[in-house]
């Protein structure tokens, strides 16, 4: 059974080709049966009158089909950085906003009180360091601060008293106990000086901390007014006045509307053709008669191994805001334009069962030639293979022609000789100028 299936699969293309040629032959036979060319005197068949044209040349715009979805290049979910009660929501769905525009206002009273408390603590520390925070913002050297100056004065006095006590003791005019007391006082005042210096160092560190606390409290108060971080349109409004929201609660969703980004995937066989800045044209279902343009901005360097495609992103101008993120788009990437390509007019190409052919006139005889057609532009078919370029092709009465048929050729636009009008084409028969 398996061998029979394989044998059948191998023979299928052959049978398909045989079928196509049989259809052409059958079509020619049927045409011959339905309408026979007039006979001359003596029983000879008269030559068929046909119009002819040489193989043409055309310019072909090569393109790669694409389909994809329009996306916003920048989408932002704006969140509240502080907790509070929503006082106002100043934008509605679909509204256009600019960077820095106010979107939402929260109740600021609690945040204002926190700022005042932080400022009070800062002023207290500044006073201990002998600065006012306005004219003088940096603390003076330790020796110029009052606490340290007092400790230095006490230490210096104790040292002087000790020196005097030692002189008097040396003259035996002072008791040993008084000398010991003077030495102890020196040690106490030196310890007090060291403690004063350490206290000032701590206050200086506290000053930086309390300044940061004031800045943080000021930022939180400012954050009670929520502003747009980027330009865009409001795609979602997630809160309403009167709600209590916590930190990091999303409040508004923004999408950038101009430009938009068309995301698509291209088959890997076209990887050598696709590059940035190539022009793109596409259509969307809501505007079927409109053609939109864009240019390739980004091309992925990697291939998706499952789909055998690579990602491409196209930037699309959307100043009129007709396009919306999420639209499905179908179009083409214009990769290059080929000049001087072989072509045949629509009237010279006959297509049956997906197989295209032309009728070449050689020495007033017809030779049916199978061709492969490509692009179709301006009434011409690109001829990919099957012709050399110097042939003369029949463009009329194709339904009466077959290989070996005698014809009397006239260049397109030239009237046949008087008394030799071309026979009318049968209503049934081969295709002209089109593809099935």
Coordinates of C-alpha atoms in Angstrom, one line a residue:
X1 CA 0.0 0.0 0.0
X2 CA 2.8 2.5 1.0
X3 CA 4.7 1.7 -2.3
X4 CA 1.5 2.3 -4.3
X5 CA 0.9 5.7 -2.5
X6 CA 4.5 6.8 -3.2
X7 CA 4.2 5.8 -6.8
X8 CA 1.0 7.8 -7.1
X9 CA 2.5 10.9 -5.5
X10 CA 5.5 10.8 -7.9
X11 CA 3.3 10.5 -10.9
X12 CA 0.8 13.2 -9.9
X13 CA 2.7 16.2 -11.3
X14 CA 3.2 14.3 -14.6
X15 CA -0.5 13.5 -14.8
X16 CA -1.3 17.2 -14.0
X17 CA 0.9 18.4 -16.9
X18 CA -0.6 15.8 -19.3
X19 CA -4.1 16.9 -18.2
X20 CA -3.3 20.6 -18.9
X21 CA -2.0 19.9 -22.4
X22 CA -5.0 17.6 -23.0
X23 CA -7.3 20.4 -22.1
X24 CA -5.6 22.8 -24.5
X25 CA -5.8 20.2 -27.2
X26 CA -9.5 19.4 -26.4
X27 CA -10.3 23.1 -26.3
X28 CA -8.7 23.5 -29.8
X29 CA -10.6 20.5 -31.1
X30 CA -13.9 21.7 -29.7
X31 CA -13.3 25.1 -31.2
X32 CA -12.5 23.5 -34.5
X33 CA -15.8 21.5 -34.3
X34 CA -17.9 24.5 -33.4
X35 CA -16.4 26.9 -36.0
X36 CA -14.4 25.8 -39.0
X37 CA -12.4 28.4 -41.0
X38 CA -13.7 29.0 -44.5
X39 CA -12.3 26.9 -47.3
X40 CA -10.9 28.3 -50.5
X41 CA -11.8 27.0 -53.9
X42 CA -10.2 23.6 -54.4
X43 CA -10.9 22.4 -50.8
X44 CA -7.9 24.1 -49.2
X45 CA -8.5 25.7 -45.7
X46 CA -8.1 29.4 -45.8
X47 CA -5.5 30.9 -43.5
X48 CA -6.9 32.5 -40.3
X49 CA -6.7 36.3 -40.1
X50 CA -4.8 37.3 -36.9
X51 CA -3.5 40.5 -35.4
X52 CA 0.0 40.3 -34.2
X53 CA 2.4 42.2 -31.9
X54 CA 6.0 41.8 -31.0
X55 CA 7.1 40.8 -27.5
X56 CA 7.0 43.9 -25.4
X57 CA 9.2 45.3 -22.7
X58 CA 8.0 46.7 -19.4
X59 CA 9.1 48.1 -16.1
X60 CA 8.2 45.9 -13.1
X61 CA 8.0 47.1 -9.5
X62 CA 9.1 44.2 -7.3
X63 CA 7.3 43.9 -4.0
X64 CA 6.9 41.6 -1.0
X65 CA 3.5 41.1 0.5
X66 CA 2.9 42.0 4.1
X67 CA 0.2 41.8 6.7
X68 CA 0.4 42.9 10.3
X69 CA -1.1 45.0 13.1
X70 CA -0.7 48.7 13.8
X71 CA 0.7 49.4 17.2
X72 CA 1.5 52.5 19.2
X73 CA 5.3 52.9 19.6
X74 CA 4.8 54.4 23.1
X75 CA 2.2 53.3 25.5
X76 CA 2.2 54.4 29.1
X77 CA 0.0 53.4 32.1
X78 CA 0.3 56.5 34.3
X79 CA 0.3 55.6 38.0
X80 CA 0.0 57.6 41.2
X81 CA 3.2 57.8 43.2
X82 CA 1.4 58.8 46.4
X83 CA -1.7 57.6 48.2
X84 CA -4.7 59.9 48.6
X85 CA -8.3 60.8 47.6
X86 CA -9.0 61.7 44.0
X87 CA -10.2 65.3 43.8
X88 CA -10.4 65.8 40.0
X89 CA -9.9 63.9 36.8
X90 CA -9.2 66.5 34.1
X91 CA -9.2 64.3 30.9
X92 CA -11.7 62.1 29.2
X93 CA -11.4 59.0 26.9
X94 CA -9.8 59.9 23.6
X95 CA -8.4 63.3 24.7
X96 CA -5.1 64.4 23.3
X97 CA -2.5 65.3 25.9
X98 CA 0.9 67.0 25.9
X99 CA 3.9 66.1 28.0
X100 CA 3.5 67.7 31.5
X101 CA -0.3 68.3 31.1
X102 CA -2.2 67.8 34.3
X103 CA -4.3 64.6 34.3
X104 CA -5.5 64.0 37.9
X105 CA -5.4 66.0 41.2
X106 CA -5.4 64.3 44.6
X107 CA -6.3 65.8 47.9
X108 CA -3.0 67.5 49.1
X109 CA -3.8 68.4 52.8
X110 CA -2.1 65.5 54.5
X111 CA 0.9 65.8 52.2
X112 CA 1.1 69.5 52.9
X113 CA 1.2 68.9 56.7
X114 CA 4.0 66.3 56.2
X115 CA 6.0 68.9 54.3
X116 CA 5.6 71.5 57.0
X117 CA 6.7 69.0 59.7
X118 CA 9.8 68.1 57.7
X119 CA 10.6 71.8 57.3
X120 CA 10.2 72.4 61.0
X121 CA 12.7 69.6 61.9
X122 CA 15.1 71.0 59.3
X123 CA 15.0 74.5 60.8
X124 CA 15.7 73.0 64.3
X125 CA 18.8 71.3 63.1
X126 CA 20.0 74.4 61.2
X127 CA 19.6 76.5 64.4
X128 CA 21.7 74.1 66.4
X129 CA 24.4 74.4 63.7
X130 CA 24.2 78.2 63.7
X131 CA 22.8 78.6 60.1
X132 CA 19.5 80.1 58.8
X133 CA 19.1 78.0 55.6
X134 CA 18.7 81.1 53.5
X135 CA 21.7 83.4 53.7
X136 CA 23.9 80.7 55.2
X137 CA 23.2 77.2 54.0
X138 CA 26.4 75.4 54.9
X139 CA 27.4 74.8 58.6
X140 CA 30.6 76.6 59.8
X141 CA 33.7 74.8 61.0
X142 CA 33.3 72.9 64.3
X143 CA 35.4 75.4 66.3
X144 CA 33.0 78.2 65.4
X145 CA 29.8 76.5 66.7
X146 CA 28.7 77.7 70.1
X147 CA 28.6 74.3 71.8
X148 CA 32.2 73.5 70.7
X149 CA 33.4 77.0 71.6
X150 CA 32.0 76.6 75.1
X151 CA 33.7 73.2 75.5
X152 CA 37.0 74.7 74.2
X153 CA 36.8 77.6 76.7
X154 CA 36.1 75.2 79.6
X155 CA 39.0 73.0 78.6
X156 CA 41.5 75.8 78.2
X157 CA 40.4 77.3 81.6
X158 CA 40.9 73.9 83.3
X159 CA 44.3 73.5 81.8
X160 CA 45.4 77.0 83.1
X161 CA 44.1 76.2 86.5
X162 CA 46.1 72.9 86.5
X163 CA 49.3 74.7 85.5
X164 CA 48.8 77.2 88.4
X165 CA 48.1 74.4 90.9
X166 CA 51.3 72.6 89.9
X167 CA 53.4 75.8 90.5
X168 CA 51.8 76.3 93.9
X169 CA 52.3 72.7 94.8
X170 CA 55.9 72.9 93.8
X171 CA 56.2 75.8 96.3
X172 CA 54.3 73.7 98.9
X173 CA 51.6 76.3 98.9
X174 CA 48.8 74.0 97.7
X175 CA 47.5 70.8 99.1
X176 CA 47.9 67.6 97.0
X177 CA 44.1 67.2 97.0
X178 CA 43.6 70.5 95.3
X179 CA 46.1 69.5 92.7
X180 CA 44.3 66.2 92.0
X181 CA 41.0 68.2 91.7
X182 CA 42.6 70.4 89.0
X183 CA 43.9 67.4 87.1
X184 CA 40.4 65.8 87.2
X185 CA 38.7 68.9 85.9
X186 CA 41.0 69.0 82.9
X187 CA 40.1 65.5 82.0
X188 CA 36.4 66.3 82.4
X189 CA 36.6 69.4 80.2
X190 CA 38.5 67.5 77.5
X191 CA 35.9 64.8 77.5
X192 CA 33.2 67.5 77.2
X193 CA 35.0 69.0 74.2
X194 CA 35.2 65.6 72.5
X195 CA 31.4 65.0 73.1
X196 CA 30.6 68.5 71.7
X197 CA 32.6 67.8 68.5
X198 CA 30.8 64.4 68.1
X199 CA 27.4 66.0 68.7
X200 CA 28.2 68.6 65.9
X201 CA 29.2 65.8 63.5
X202 CA 25.9 64.0 64.2
X203 CA 24.0 67.3 63.7
X204 CA 25.7 67.8 60.3
X205 CA 24.7 64.3 59.2
X206 CA 21.2 64.9 60.5
X207 CA 21.1 68.1 58.5
X208 CA 21.6 66.2 55.2
X209 CA 19.0 63.7 56.2
X210 CA 16.4 66.4 57.1
X211 CA 17.1 68.3 53.9
X212 CA 16.4 65.1 52.0
X213 CA 13.2 64.5 54.0
X214 CA 12.0 68.0 53.0
X215 CA 12.7 67.3 49.4
X216 CA 10.9 64.0 49.6
X217 CA 7.9 65.6 51.3
X218 CA 7.9 68.4 48.6
X219 CA 8.0 65.7 45.9
X220 CA 5.1 63.8 47.3
X221 CA 3.1 67.0 47.5
X222 CA 3.9 67.7 43.9
X223 CA 3.0 64.2 43.0
X224 CA -0.5 64.9 44.2
X225 CA -0.9 66.5 40.8
X226 CA -0.4 63.7 38.3
X227 CA 0.9 64.8 34.9
X228 CA 1.3 63.2 31.5
X229 CA 4.9 61.8 31.1
X230 CA 4.5 61.7 27.2
X231 CA 2.3 63.0 24.5
X232 CA -0.5 60.8 23.5
X233 CA -4.3 60.0 23.6
X234 CA -6.2 58.7 26.6
X235 CA -7.1 55.1 25.9
X236 CA -8.3 54.3 29.4
X237 CA -9.6 56.3 32.4
X238 CA -9.2 54.0 35.4
X239 CA -10.3 56.2 38.4
X240 CA -13.1 58.6 39.4
X241 CA -13.3 61.5 41.8
X242 CA -13.8 60.5 45.4
X243 CA -11.9 57.3 45.2
X244 CA -9.0 56.6 47.6
X245 CA -6.1 55.2 45.8
X246 CA -2.8 53.8 47.1
X247 CA 0.7 54.3 45.8
X248 CA 1.4 52.8 42.3
X249 CA -2.3 52.7 41.4
X250 CA -2.8 53.1 37.6
X251 CA -5.0 56.1 36.8
X252 CA -4.8 56.8 33.1
X253 CA -3.5 54.9 30.0
X254 CA -1.9 56.8 27.2
X255 CA -1.1 55.7 23.6
X256 CA 1.0 57.7 21.1
X257 CA -1.0 58.2 17.9
X258 CA 1.6 59.7 15.6
X259 CA 3.6 58.0 14.2
X260 CA 2.2 54.5 14.5
X261 CA 4.2 51.4 14.1
X262 CA 3.1 48.5 11.8
X263 CA 4.5 45.2 13.1
X264 CA 4.7 42.4 10.6
X265 CA 6.8 39.3 9.8
X266 CA 8.4 38.5 6.4
X267 CA 9.4 35.1 5.1
X268 CA 13.1 34.3 5.4
X269 CA 13.5 33.8 1.6
X270 CA 13.1 37.6 1.3
X271 CA 15.8 38.4 3.9
X272 CA 18.3 39.6 1.3
X273 CA 15.7 42.2 -0.1
X274 CA 14.4 43.8 3.1
X275 CA 16.3 46.7 4.6
X276 CA 15.5 49.9 6.5
X277 CA 14.0 52.9 4.6
X278 CA 12.2 50.8 2.0
X279 CA 8.8 52.2 1.2
X280 CA 5.6 50.4 2.2
X281 CA 2.0 50.8 1.1
X282 CA -1.0 49.2 2.8
X283 CA -4.8 49.3 3.3
X284 CA -7.0 48.8 6.3
X285 CA -10.5 47.5 6.4
X286 CA -12.2 50.7 7.9
X287 CA -10.9 52.7 4.9
X288 CA -10.8 50.2 1.9
X289 CA -10.3 52.9 -0.7
X290 CA -7.4 54.7 1.0
X291 CA -3.8 53.7 0.5
X292 CA -1.5 54.5 3.5
X293 CA 2.3 54.8 3.3
X294 CA 5.2 54.1 5.6
X295 CA 8.8 53.2 5.6
X296 CA 10.7 50.3 7.2
X297 CA 12.4 51.5 10.4
X298 CA 13.6 48.3 12.1
X299 CA 14.5 44.8 10.8
X300 CA 15.2 41.9 13.1
X301 CA 18.5 40.2 12.7
X302 CA 17.1 36.9 13.8
X303 CA 14.8 34.3 12.2
X304 CA 11.9 32.7 14.1
X305 CA 12.8 29.1 13.7
X306 CA 9.2 27.9 14.2
X307 CA 7.6 30.2 11.6
X308 CA 10.7 30.8 9.4
X309 CA 10.0 34.5 9.4
X310 CA 11.8 37.6 10.7
X311 CA 10.2 40.7 12.4
X312 CA 9.9 44.0 10.5
X313 CA 8.6 47.3 12.0
X314 CA 7.3 50.1 9.8
X315 CA 6.8 53.7 10.9
X316 CA 3.5 55.2 9.6
X317 CA 2.6 58.9 9.6
X318 CA -0.8 59.4 11.2
X319 CA -1.3 63.2 11.5
X320 CA -4.9 63.0 10.5
X321 CA -5.5 60.3 13.3
X322 CA -7.5 58.1 10.9
X323 CA -5.4 55.0 11.8
X324 CA -5.8 53.5 15.2
X325 CA -3.6 51.1 17.2
X326 CA -4.9 47.6 16.6
X327 CA -6.0 48.0 13.0
X328 CA -5.1 45.0 10.8
X329 CA -3.2 46.1 7.6
X330 CA -2.4 44.3 4.3
X331 CA 0.0 45.7 1.7
X332 CA 3.4 45.4 0.1
X333 CA 7.0 46.4 0.6
X334 CA 8.5 47.9 -2.6
X335 CA 11.9 46.3 -2.8
X336 CA 13.2 47.3 -6.3
X337 CA 12.1 48.2 -9.8
X338 CA 13.3 46.0 -12.8
X339 CA 13.6 47.7 -16.2
X340 CA 13.4 46.1 -19.7
X341 CA 11.5 43.0 -18.6
X342 CA 9.9 40.7 -21.3
X343 CA 6.2 41.2 -21.5
X344 CA 3.1 40.3 -23.5
X345 CA -0.2 42.1 -23.8
X346 CA -3.3 40.7 -22.2
X347 CA -4.8 39.8 -25.6
X348 CA -1.8 37.6 -26.4
X349 CA -1.9 35.4 -23.3
X350 CA -4.4 32.5 -23.0
X351 CA -4.8 30.8 -19.6
X352 CA -6.5 27.5 -19.0
X353 CA -6.5 25.5 -15.8
X354 CA -3.7 27.6 -14.4
X355 CA -1.4 27.1 -17.4
X356 CA -0.6 30.2 -19.6
X357 CA 0.4 30.0 -23.2
X358 CA 1.0 32.4 -26.2
X359 CA 0.7 31.7 -29.9
X360 CA 4.0 32.5 -31.7
X361 CA 3.7 33.3 -35.5
X362 CA 6.6 31.8 -37.5
X363 CA 6.4 31.7 -41.3
X364 CA 2.6 32.1 -41.2
X365 CA 2.3 29.1 -38.9
X366 CA 1.3 29.0 -35.3
X367 CA 3.5 27.5 -32.5
X368 CA 1.8 27.3 -29.2
X369 CA 4.3 28.2 -26.4
X370 CA 3.7 27.5 -22.7
X371 CA 5.0 30.5 -20.7
X372 CA 5.3 31.4 -17.0
X373 CA 3.8 34.8 -16.3
X374 CA 4.6 37.1 -13.4
X375 CA 3.6 40.6 -12.5
X376 CA 0.6 42.3 -14.3
X377 CA 0.8 46.0 -14.9
X378 CA -0.8 48.4 -17.4
X379 CA -2.3 45.6 -19.5
X380 CA 0.9 43.7 -19.8
X381 CA 1.9 40.3 -18.3
X382 CA 5.5 39.9 -17.3
X383 CA 7.0 36.8 -19.1
X384 CA 9.2 35.0 -16.6
X385 CA 10.1 32.1 -18.9
X386 CA 9.2 30.6 -22.3
X387 CA 10.1 33.4 -24.7
X388 CA 13.4 34.8 -25.9
X389 CA 12.2 38.3 -26.7
X390 CA 12.2 38.4 -30.6
X391 CA 9.0 36.5 -31.2
X392 CA 5.8 37.8 -32.9
X393 CA 2.6 36.9 -31.0
X394 CA -0.9 36.5 -32.2
X395 CA -3.4 38.8 -30.3
X396 CA -6.7 37.9 -32.0
X397 CA -8.8 34.8 -32.8
X398 CA -6.8 32.8 -30.1
X399 CA -9.7 30.4 -29.8
X400 CA -9.1 29.2 -33.4
X401 CA -5.4 28.7 -33.0
X402 CA -3.2 25.7 -32.3
X403 CA 0.2 24.5 -33.3
X404 CA 0.6 24.1 -37.1
X405 CA -2.5 26.2 -38.0
X406 CA -1.9 28.5 -41.0
X407 CA -2.5 32.2 -40.4
X408 CA -2.4 35.5 -42.3
X409 CA -0.8 37.9 -39.9
X410 CA -1.5 41.6 -39.7
X411 CA 0.2 44.0 -37.2
X412 CA -2.0 45.2 -34.5
X413 CA -4.1 48.1 -35.7
X414 CA -3.8 47.1 -39.3
X415 CA -7.1 46.1 -41.0
X416 CA -7.3 42.8 -42.8
X417 CA -7.4 42.8 -46.7
X418 CA -10.8 43.6 -48.1
X419 CA -12.9 40.4 -48.5
X420 CA -10.9 38.6 -45.8
X421 CA -12.7 39.6 -42.7
X422 CA -11.6 37.8 -39.6
X423 CA -14.1 35.2 -38.4
X424 CA -15.9 36.0 -35.2
X425 CA -14.6 34.3 -32.1
X426 CA -16.7 31.6 -30.6
X427 CA -18.5 32.4 -27.4
X428 CA -17.1 29.3 -25.8
X429 CA -13.4 28.5 -25.7
X430 CA -10.1 29.6 -24.3
X431 CA -9.4 32.6 -22.0
X432 CA -8.1 35.9 -23.3
X433 CA -5.8 38.1 -21.4
X434 CA -6.8 36.9 -18.0
X435 CA -5.7 34.3 -15.5
X436 CA -8.0 31.8 -13.8

